[in-house]
GROMACS .gro file of C-alpha atoms in nm:
model
  371
    1MET     CA    1   0.000   0.000   0.000
    2THR     CA    2   0.147   0.334  -0.104
    3PRO     CA    3   0.159   0.623   0.144
    4ARG     CA    4  -0.071   0.924   0.131
    5ILE     CA    5   0.053   1.284   0.122
    6GLY     CA    6  -0.174   1.377   0.411
    7GLN     CA    7  -0.007   1.137   0.654
    8PHE     CA    8   0.328   1.320   0.658
    9ARG     CA    9   0.413   1.583   0.918
   10ARG     CA   10   0.725   1.735   0.756
   11VAL     CA   11   0.759   1.755   0.379
   12VAL     CA   12   1.043   1.877   0.157
   13LEU     CA   13   0.956   1.976  -0.201
   14LYS     CA   14   1.229   2.000  -0.464
   15VAL     CA   15   1.148   2.222  -0.760
   16GLY     CA   16   1.379   2.225  -1.061
   17SER     CA   17   1.484   2.507  -1.291
   18ALA     CA   18   1.305   2.366  -1.594
   19LEU     CA   19   0.973   2.383  -1.407
   20LEU     CA   20   1.023   2.732  -1.266
   21VAL     CA   21   1.164   2.905  -1.571
   22ASP     CA   22   1.024   2.911  -1.923
   23ARG     CA   23   1.357   2.939  -2.100
   24ALA     CA   24   1.204   2.984  -2.446
   25ARG     CA   25   1.009   3.290  -2.331
   26GLY     CA   26   1.275   3.406  -2.086
   27ARG     CA   27   1.050   3.435  -1.782
   28LEU     CA   28   0.903   3.258  -1.482
   29ASN     CA   29   0.615   3.014  -1.513
   30HIS     CA   30   0.399   3.234  -1.291
   31ALA     CA   31   0.071   3.043  -1.329
   32TRP     CA   32   0.238   2.711  -1.249
   33LEU     CA   33   0.417   2.854  -0.946
   34ALA     CA   34   0.096   3.012  -0.816
   35ALA     CA   35  -0.076   2.673  -0.838
   36LEU     CA   36   0.209   2.504  -0.651
   37ALA     CA   37   0.181   2.773  -0.383
   38GLU     CA   38  -0.186   2.673  -0.346
   39ASP     CA   39  -0.074   2.314  -0.285
   40ILE     CA   40   0.183   2.426  -0.029
   41ALA     CA   41  -0.073   2.643   0.148
   42ASP     CA   42  -0.318   2.352   0.165
   43LEU     CA   43  -0.056   2.123   0.317
   44HIS     CA   44   0.059   2.399   0.552
   45ALA     CA   45  -0.297   2.468   0.669
   46LYS     CA   46  -0.332   2.103   0.769
   47GLY     CA   47  -0.045   2.146   1.013
   48ALA     CA   48   0.244   2.002   0.812
   49ASP     CA   49   0.587   2.163   0.808
   50VAL     CA   50   0.686   2.244   0.449
   51LEU     CA   51   1.030   2.327   0.312
   52VAL     CA   52   1.112   2.403  -0.052
   53VAL     CA   53   1.444   2.330  -0.220
   54SER     CA   54   1.430   2.555  -0.522
   55SER     CA   55   1.656   2.560  -0.824
   56GLY     CA   56   1.633   2.845  -1.068
   57ALA     CA   57   1.875   3.115  -0.952
   58ILE     CA   58   2.121   3.067  -1.237
   59ALA     CA   59   1.843   3.013  -1.492
   60MET     CA   60   1.667   3.333  -1.383
   61GLY     CA   61   1.989   3.530  -1.362
   62ARG     CA   62   2.113   3.433  -1.706
   63THR     CA   63   1.782   3.547  -1.852
   64VAL     CA   64   1.803   3.884  -1.676
   65LEU     CA   65   2.167   3.930  -1.778
   66GLY     CA   66   2.104   3.816  -2.135
   67LEU     CA   67   2.365   3.542  -2.124
   68PRO     CA   68   2.366   3.310  -2.427
   69SER     CA   69   2.245   2.951  -2.420
   70GLY     CA   70   2.495   2.674  -2.363
   71PRO     CA   71   2.747   2.608  -2.086
   72LEU     CA   72   2.858   2.903  -1.875
   73ARG     CA   73   3.201   2.967  -1.732
   74LEU     CA   74   3.221   2.948  -1.351
   75GLU     CA   75   3.231   3.324  -1.302
   76GLU     CA   76   2.935   3.366  -1.539
   77SER     CA   77   2.733   3.108  -1.345
   78GLN     CA   78   2.814   3.278  -1.018
   79ALA     CA   79   2.723   3.620  -1.156
   80ALA     CA   80   2.395   3.480  -1.288
   81ALA     CA   81   2.327   3.324  -0.947
   82ALA     CA   82   2.393   3.655  -0.770
   83VAL     CA   83   2.126   3.825  -0.981
   84GLY     CA   84   1.891   3.528  -0.989
   85GLN     CA   85   1.890   3.461  -0.614
   86ILE     CA   86   1.734   3.800  -0.548
   87ALA     CA   87   1.462   3.743  -0.804
   88LEU     CA   88   1.402   3.385  -0.688
   89ALA     CA   89   1.368   3.481  -0.321
   90ARG     CA   90   1.131   3.767  -0.405
   91THR     CA   91   0.917   3.537  -0.619
   92TRP     CA   92   0.878   3.271  -0.349
   93SER     CA   93   0.809   3.538  -0.087
   94GLU     CA   94   0.532   3.688  -0.298
   95VAL     CA   95   0.354   3.368  -0.399
   96LEU     CA   96   0.353   3.234  -0.042
   97ALA     CA   97   0.256   3.571   0.110
   98HIS     CA   98  -0.059   3.554  -0.104
   99HIS     CA   99  -0.164   3.270   0.127
  100GLY     CA  100  -0.048   3.440   0.446
  101ILE     CA  101   0.271   3.233   0.469
  102THR     CA  102   0.612   3.379   0.547
  103ALA     CA  103   0.908   3.256   0.340
  104GLY     CA  104   1.265   3.243   0.464
  105GLN     CA  105   1.567   3.210   0.235
  106ILE     CA  106   1.850   2.971   0.327
  107LEU     CA  107   2.156   2.946   0.103
  108VAL     CA  108   2.379   2.650   0.175
  109THR     CA  109   2.706   2.502   0.057
  110LEU     CA  110   2.821   2.140   0.076
  111SER     CA  111   3.002   2.194   0.405
  112ASP     CA  112   2.681   2.313   0.572
  113THR     CA  113   2.547   1.957   0.573
  114GLU     CA  114   2.876   1.765   0.578
  115GLU     CA  115   3.062   1.941   0.863
  116ARG     CA  116   2.889   1.875   1.193
  117ARG     CA  117   2.939   2.222   1.342
  118ARG     CA  118   2.784   2.391   1.042
  119TYR     CA  119   2.529   2.112   1.008
  120LEU     CA  120   2.401   2.188   1.359
  121ASN     CA  121   2.375   2.560   1.280
  122ALA     CA  122   2.188   2.499   0.954
  123ARG     CA  123   1.960   2.246   1.122
  124ALA     CA  124   1.881   2.474   1.417
  125THR     CA  125   1.801   2.770   1.192
  126THR     CA  126   1.577   2.566   0.965
  127LEU     CA  127   1.391   2.401   1.252
  128LYS     CA  128   1.334   2.740   1.416
  129LEU     CA  129   1.177   2.872   1.093
  130LEU     CA  130   0.950   2.567   1.078
  131GLU     CA  131   0.860   2.610   1.444
  132MET     CA  132   0.755   2.967   1.361
  133ARG     CA  133   0.540   2.829   1.075
  134ALA     CA  134   0.751   2.984   0.801
  135VAL     CA  135   0.838   2.798   0.481
  136PRO     CA  136   1.217   2.789   0.432
  137VAL     CA  137   1.326   2.815   0.069
  138VAL     CA  138   1.665   2.648   0.030
  139ASN     CA  139   1.909   2.672  -0.258
  140GLU     CA  140   2.275   2.596  -0.303
  141ASN     CA  141   2.481   2.913  -0.272
  142ASP     CA  142   2.591   2.915  -0.635
  143THR     CA  143   2.760   3.254  -0.598
  144VAL     CA  144   3.043   3.097  -0.396
  145ALA     CA  145   3.025   2.722  -0.460
  146THR     CA  146   3.275   2.574  -0.705
  147SER     CA  147   3.280   2.233  -0.868
  148GLU     CA  148   3.503   2.100  -0.590
  149ILE     CA  149   3.275   2.209  -0.305
  150ARG     CA  150   2.923   2.167  -0.436
  151TYR     CA  151   2.645   1.913  -0.426
  152GLY     CA  152   2.629   1.918  -0.804
  153ASP     CA  153   2.249   1.901  -0.822
  154ASN     CA  154   1.952   1.995  -0.610
  155ASP     CA  155   1.816   1.641  -0.595
  156ARG     CA  156   2.096   1.534  -0.361
  157LEU     CA  157   2.086   1.869  -0.185
  158ALA     CA  158   1.714   1.815  -0.117
  159ALA     CA  159   1.783   1.467   0.020
  160ARG     CA  160   2.056   1.599   0.252
  161VAL     CA  161   1.829   1.877   0.374
  162ALA     CA  162   1.538   1.636   0.423
  163THR     CA  163   1.743   1.404   0.642
  164MET     CA  164   1.902   1.700   0.823
  165ILE     CA  165   1.565   1.832   0.944
  166GLY     CA  166   1.403   1.493   1.003
  167ALA     CA  167   1.152   1.520   0.718
  168ASP     CA  168   0.940   1.212   0.665
  169LEU     CA  169   0.873   1.285   0.295
  170LEU     CA  170   1.080   1.424   0.009
  171VAL     CA  171   0.900   1.509  -0.315
  172LEU     CA  172   1.113   1.549  -0.628
  173PHE     CA  173   0.918   1.724  -0.902
  174SER     CA  174   1.053   1.631  -1.243
  175ASP     CA  175   0.963   1.631  -1.612
  176ILE     CA  176   0.873   1.262  -1.588
  177ASP     CA  177   0.616   1.082  -1.373
  178GLY     CA  178   0.859   0.849  -1.201
  179LEU     CA  179   1.107   0.571  -1.258
  180TYR     CA  180   1.079   0.338  -1.558
  181THR     CA  181   1.254   0.013  -1.640
  182ALA     CA  182   1.425   0.202  -1.922
  183PRO     CA  183   1.417   0.560  -2.057
  184PRO     CA  184   1.060   0.582  -2.194
  185ALA     CA  185   1.154   0.838  -2.457
  186SER     CA  186   1.378   0.588  -2.632
  187ASP     CA  187   1.225   0.254  -2.533
  188PRO     CA  188   0.854   0.201  -2.613
  189ASN     CA  189   0.854  -0.112  -2.396
  190ALA     CA  190   0.965   0.074  -2.083
  191GLU     CA  191   0.739   0.003  -1.784
  192HIS     CA  192   0.656   0.244  -1.505
  193ILE     CA  193   0.755   0.138  -1.152
  194PRO     CA  194   0.505   0.269  -0.894
  195VAL     CA  195   0.685   0.155  -0.577
  196VAL     CA  196   1.051   0.090  -0.495
  197GLU     CA  197   1.078  -0.085  -0.160
  198ARG     CA  198   1.457  -0.104  -0.173
  199ILE     CA  199   1.712   0.053  -0.406
  200THR     CA  200   1.899  -0.241  -0.553
  201PRO     CA  201   2.171  -0.244  -0.821
  202ALA     CA  202   1.898  -0.334  -1.069
  203ILE     CA  203   1.701  -0.022  -0.974
  204GLU     CA  204   2.014   0.192  -1.006
  205ALA     CA  205   2.078   0.046  -1.351
  206MET     CA  206   1.735   0.164  -1.465
  207ALA     CA  207   1.821   0.527  -1.391
  208GLY     CA  208   1.936   0.720  -1.696
  209GLY     CA  209   1.866   1.020  -1.913
  210ALA     CA  210   2.058   1.340  -1.960
  211ALA     CA  211   1.988   1.658  -1.773
  212SER     CA  212   1.839   1.960  -1.945
  213GLU     CA  213   2.035   2.279  -2.008
  214LEU     CA  214   1.863   2.449  -1.716
  215SER     CA  215   1.940   2.181  -1.458
  216ARG     CA  216   2.216   1.939  -1.369
  217GLY     CA  217   1.988   1.663  -1.248
  218GLY     CA  218   1.870   1.347  -1.424
  219MET     CA  219   1.707   1.023  -1.313
  220ARG     CA  220   2.041   0.895  -1.189
  221THR     CA  221   2.075   1.179  -0.940
  222LYS     CA  222   1.716   1.122  -0.829
  223VAL     CA  223   1.785   0.759  -0.747
  224GLU     CA  224   2.102   0.866  -0.563
  225ALA     CA  225   1.888   1.115  -0.372
  226GLY     CA  226   1.654   0.825  -0.291
  227LYS     CA  227   1.943   0.632  -0.138
  228ILE     CA  228   2.031   0.927   0.085
  229ALA     CA  229   1.669   0.992   0.184
  230THR     CA  230   1.564   0.635   0.259
  231ALA     CA  231   1.884   0.569   0.457
  232GLY     CA  232   1.786   0.869   0.669
  233GLY     CA  233   1.434   0.743   0.735
  234THR     CA  234   1.266   0.966   0.474
  235HIS     CA  235   1.020   0.837   0.213
  236MET     CA  236   1.069   0.986  -0.134
  237VAL     CA  237   0.843   1.030  -0.434
  238ILE     CA  238   0.931   1.127  -0.791
  239ALA     CA  239   0.641   1.293  -0.970
  240ASP     CA  240   0.569   1.491  -1.284
  241GLY     CA  241   0.582   1.854  -1.181
  242ARG     CA  242   0.468   2.001  -1.512
  243THR     CA  243   0.098   1.970  -1.438
  244LYS     CA  244  -0.095   2.238  -1.255
  245ASN     CA  245  -0.119   2.173  -0.879
  246PRO     CA  246   0.135   1.888  -0.893
  247LEU     CA  247   0.119   1.808  -0.521
  248LYS     CA  248  -0.258   1.780  -0.535
  249ARG     CA  249  -0.218   1.544  -0.828
  250ILE     CA  250  -0.006   1.309  -0.617
  251ALA     CA  251  -0.264   1.325  -0.338
  252GLU     CA  252  -0.536   1.229  -0.587
  253GLY     CA  253  -0.346   0.921  -0.700
  254GLY     CA  254  -0.157   1.055  -1.002
  255ARG     CA  255   0.114   0.835  -1.143
  256CYS     CA  256   0.446   0.865  -0.961
  257THR     CA  257   0.716   0.648  -0.805
  258TRP     CA  258   0.742   0.601  -0.429
  259PHE     CA  259   1.074   0.508  -0.270
  260LEU     CA  260   0.995   0.359   0.070
  261THR     CA  261   1.211   0.353   0.381
  262PRO     CA  262   1.184   0.084   0.651
  263SER     CA  263   1.287   0.337   0.914
  264ASN     CA  264   1.179   0.682   1.028
  265PRO     CA  265   1.386   1.003   1.063
  266ALA     CA  266   1.423   0.987   1.441
  267THR     CA  267   1.529   0.622   1.446
  268ALA     CA  268   1.768   0.662   1.153
  269ARG     CA  269   1.930   0.968   1.310
  270LYS     CA  270   1.978   0.798   1.644
  271THR     CA  271   2.125   0.493   1.472
  272TRP     CA  272   2.374   0.721   1.296
  273ILE     CA  273   2.471   0.893   1.621
  274ALA     CA  274   2.500   0.564   1.810
  275GLY     CA  275   2.707   0.374   1.558
  276ALA     CA  276   2.859   0.586   1.285
  277LEU     CA  277   3.041   0.857   1.482
  278GLU     CA  278   3.356   0.822   1.691
  279PRO     CA  279   3.315   0.987   2.035
  280ARG     CA  280   3.562   1.268   2.102
  281GLY     CA  281   3.498   1.303   2.473
  282THR     CA  282   3.281   1.209   2.768
  283LEU     CA  283   3.019   1.396   2.971
  284TYR     CA  284   2.966   1.262   3.322
  285VAL     CA  285   2.617   1.340   3.453
  286ASP     CA  286   2.457   1.324   3.795
  287GLU     CA  287   2.180   1.080   3.886
  288GLY     CA  288   1.910   1.342   3.847
  289ALA     CA  289   2.020   1.411   3.490
  290ALA     CA  290   2.050   1.038   3.417
  291HIS     CA  291   1.690   0.988   3.528
  292ALA     CA  292   1.574   1.288   3.321
  293LEU     CA  293   1.749   1.152   3.011
  294ARG     CA  294   1.577   0.816   3.047
  295SER     CA  295   1.248   1.006   3.065
  296GLY     CA  296   1.317   1.173   2.729
  297ALA     CA  297   1.471   1.502   2.838
  298SER     CA  298   1.766   1.689   2.688
  299LEU     CA  299   2.093   1.713   2.879
  300LEU     CA  300   2.130   2.054   3.042
  301PRO     CA  301   2.462   2.197   3.167
  302VAL     CA  302   2.335   2.188   3.525
  303GLY     CA  303   2.324   1.808   3.515
  304VAL     CA  304   2.684   1.762   3.397
  305ARG     CA  305   2.940   1.700   3.674
  306ARG     CA  306   3.262   1.680   3.475
  307ILE     CA  307   3.394   1.633   3.122
  308GLU     CA  308   3.682   1.445   2.964
  309GLY     CA  309   3.842   1.476   2.623
  310SER     CA  310   3.905   1.746   2.365
  311PHE     CA  311   3.598   1.799   2.150
  312HIS     CA  312   3.441   2.066   1.936
  313ARG     CA  313   3.082   2.174   1.897
  314GLY     CA  314   2.898   1.915   1.689
  315ASP     CA  315   3.130   1.629   1.784
  316ALA     CA  316   2.994   1.304   1.920
  317VAL     CA  317   3.050   1.248   2.292
  318THR     CA  318   2.976   0.964   2.530
  319ILE     CA  319   2.719   1.042   2.800
  320ARG     CA  320   2.756   0.845   3.121
  321SER     CA  321   2.699   0.843   3.493
  322GLU     CA  322   2.981   0.741   3.728
  323SER     CA  323   2.865   0.379   3.707
  324ARG     CA  324   2.762   0.318   3.345
  325VAL     CA  325   2.740   0.448   2.988
  326LEU     CA  326   2.402   0.604   2.911
  327GLY     CA  327   2.447   0.677   2.540
  328ARG     CA  328   2.599   0.916   2.289
  329GLY     CA  329   2.510   1.260   2.158
  330LEU     CA  330   2.623   1.560   1.957
  331VAL     CA  331   2.751   1.822   2.199
  332ALA     CA  332   2.649   2.187   2.157
  333TYR     CA  333   2.971   2.339   2.296
  334ASP     CA  334   3.347   2.314   2.254
  335ALA     CA  335   3.515   2.138   2.548
  336GLU     CA  336   3.659   2.464   2.684
  337ASP     CA  337   3.323   2.640   2.697
  338ALA     CA  338   3.147   2.326   2.819
  339ALA     CA  339   3.386   2.307   3.115
  340ARG     CA  340   3.293   2.664   3.214
  341ILE     CA  341   2.917   2.608   3.227
  342ILE     CA  342   2.881   2.255   3.372
  343GLY     CA  343   2.676   2.247   3.688
  344ARG     CA  344   2.524   2.587   3.611
  345PRO     CA  345   2.165   2.676   3.518
  346SER     CA  346   2.108   2.751   3.149
  347ARG     CA  347   1.998   3.106   3.228
  348GLU     CA  348   2.357   3.183   3.337
  349ILE     CA  349   2.521   3.070   3.011
  350GLU     CA  350   2.532   3.411   2.847
  351GLY     CA  351   2.681   3.575   3.155
  352ILE     CA  352   2.953   3.311   3.179
  353LEU     CA  353   3.044   3.276   2.812
  354GLY     CA  354   2.960   3.624   2.688
  355TYR     CA  355   2.720   3.496   2.423
  356PRO     CA  356   2.374   3.334   2.438
  357GLY     CA  357   2.459   2.970   2.372
  358ARG     CA  358   2.215   2.684   2.343
  359THR     CA  359   2.008   2.593   2.647
  360GLU     CA  360   2.099   2.225   2.616
  361MET     CA  361   2.445   2.071   2.637
  362VAL     CA  362   2.306   1.788   2.421
  363HIS     CA  363   1.957   1.817   2.274
  364ARG     CA  364   1.741   1.505   2.295
  365ASP     CA  365   1.710   1.498   1.915
  366ASP     CA  366   2.090   1.475   1.897
  367MET     CA  367   2.112   1.190   2.145
  368ALA     CA  368   2.099   0.811   2.123
  369LEU     CA  369   2.059   0.633   2.459
  370SER     CA  370   2.177   0.279   2.523
  371ASP     CA  371   1.916   0.011   2.588
   0.00000   0.00000   0.00000
């Protein structure tokens, strides 16, 4: 049984350049974007968190600057992105404001999701926007990213962002209604695959097709995005985005391909923390804190008795009482600052450190307790 759009609490939508920009006419597809905004507003009104990963900055910028078709040099792409990002952010702000929704722009580079310190910052900012019922609009920061330090396509970027914020659904809008056994444009016998329960080598082999001039993505990158998403506990769906109200079309049973995950974001994240990261230090907690952690609380500085090791913010640390290991977590402070605030109430952090740090030493979402 395939999932239903309405069952998801946090949804990431990836919108490609070819959908947003009518290259032949040199302008935005305003009517299409307005219809998508209706879909987002409907989902938002039902209580779901919605985040958009939007391509289009370079495509919009090259139109404004009158750059010729064909490949651009790096500095031309970055100049186009600088112009296009302004137009793209304004466009999303306007179409969502029509439904009373605030948009927030987040520009990221590869290191923002790969380096744990920056990952925690990006995650905290995005989650705060969602908490405030805004819709974050994310794009790769093409004005500074180079080929060596970029995601390369917004499909994988969307998957990284989806797992970063604990989304339970990623929707990739494309110019095709899902995965086929072979490229349907060249093989009349190609069969549509409605559900992928596990991405096998055979499934990967089916992915093909070149990207358009306006985007870097193809079916291969979408399947790679599916591997990232499902490993992080996020379901993914590839759907034809060219139709009006494309999200509504999925909800009404339109043809698409679902990539299912056996996990969920919280479980997958805790598994990653528990097993994939090498601890850089240890936090020793008192019995009151140990009891609070077992009850589902975050670890506050007041409950930490002493620390060991040399660690940086975002590093994995072992959490333990004097008698046993309790689990692991991602620490919110460097070891030096952590040592200054242990045993102290969170309200005193700013006075001690000179800046308003995080209330928690380790947030419960960044913690995996032992059984």
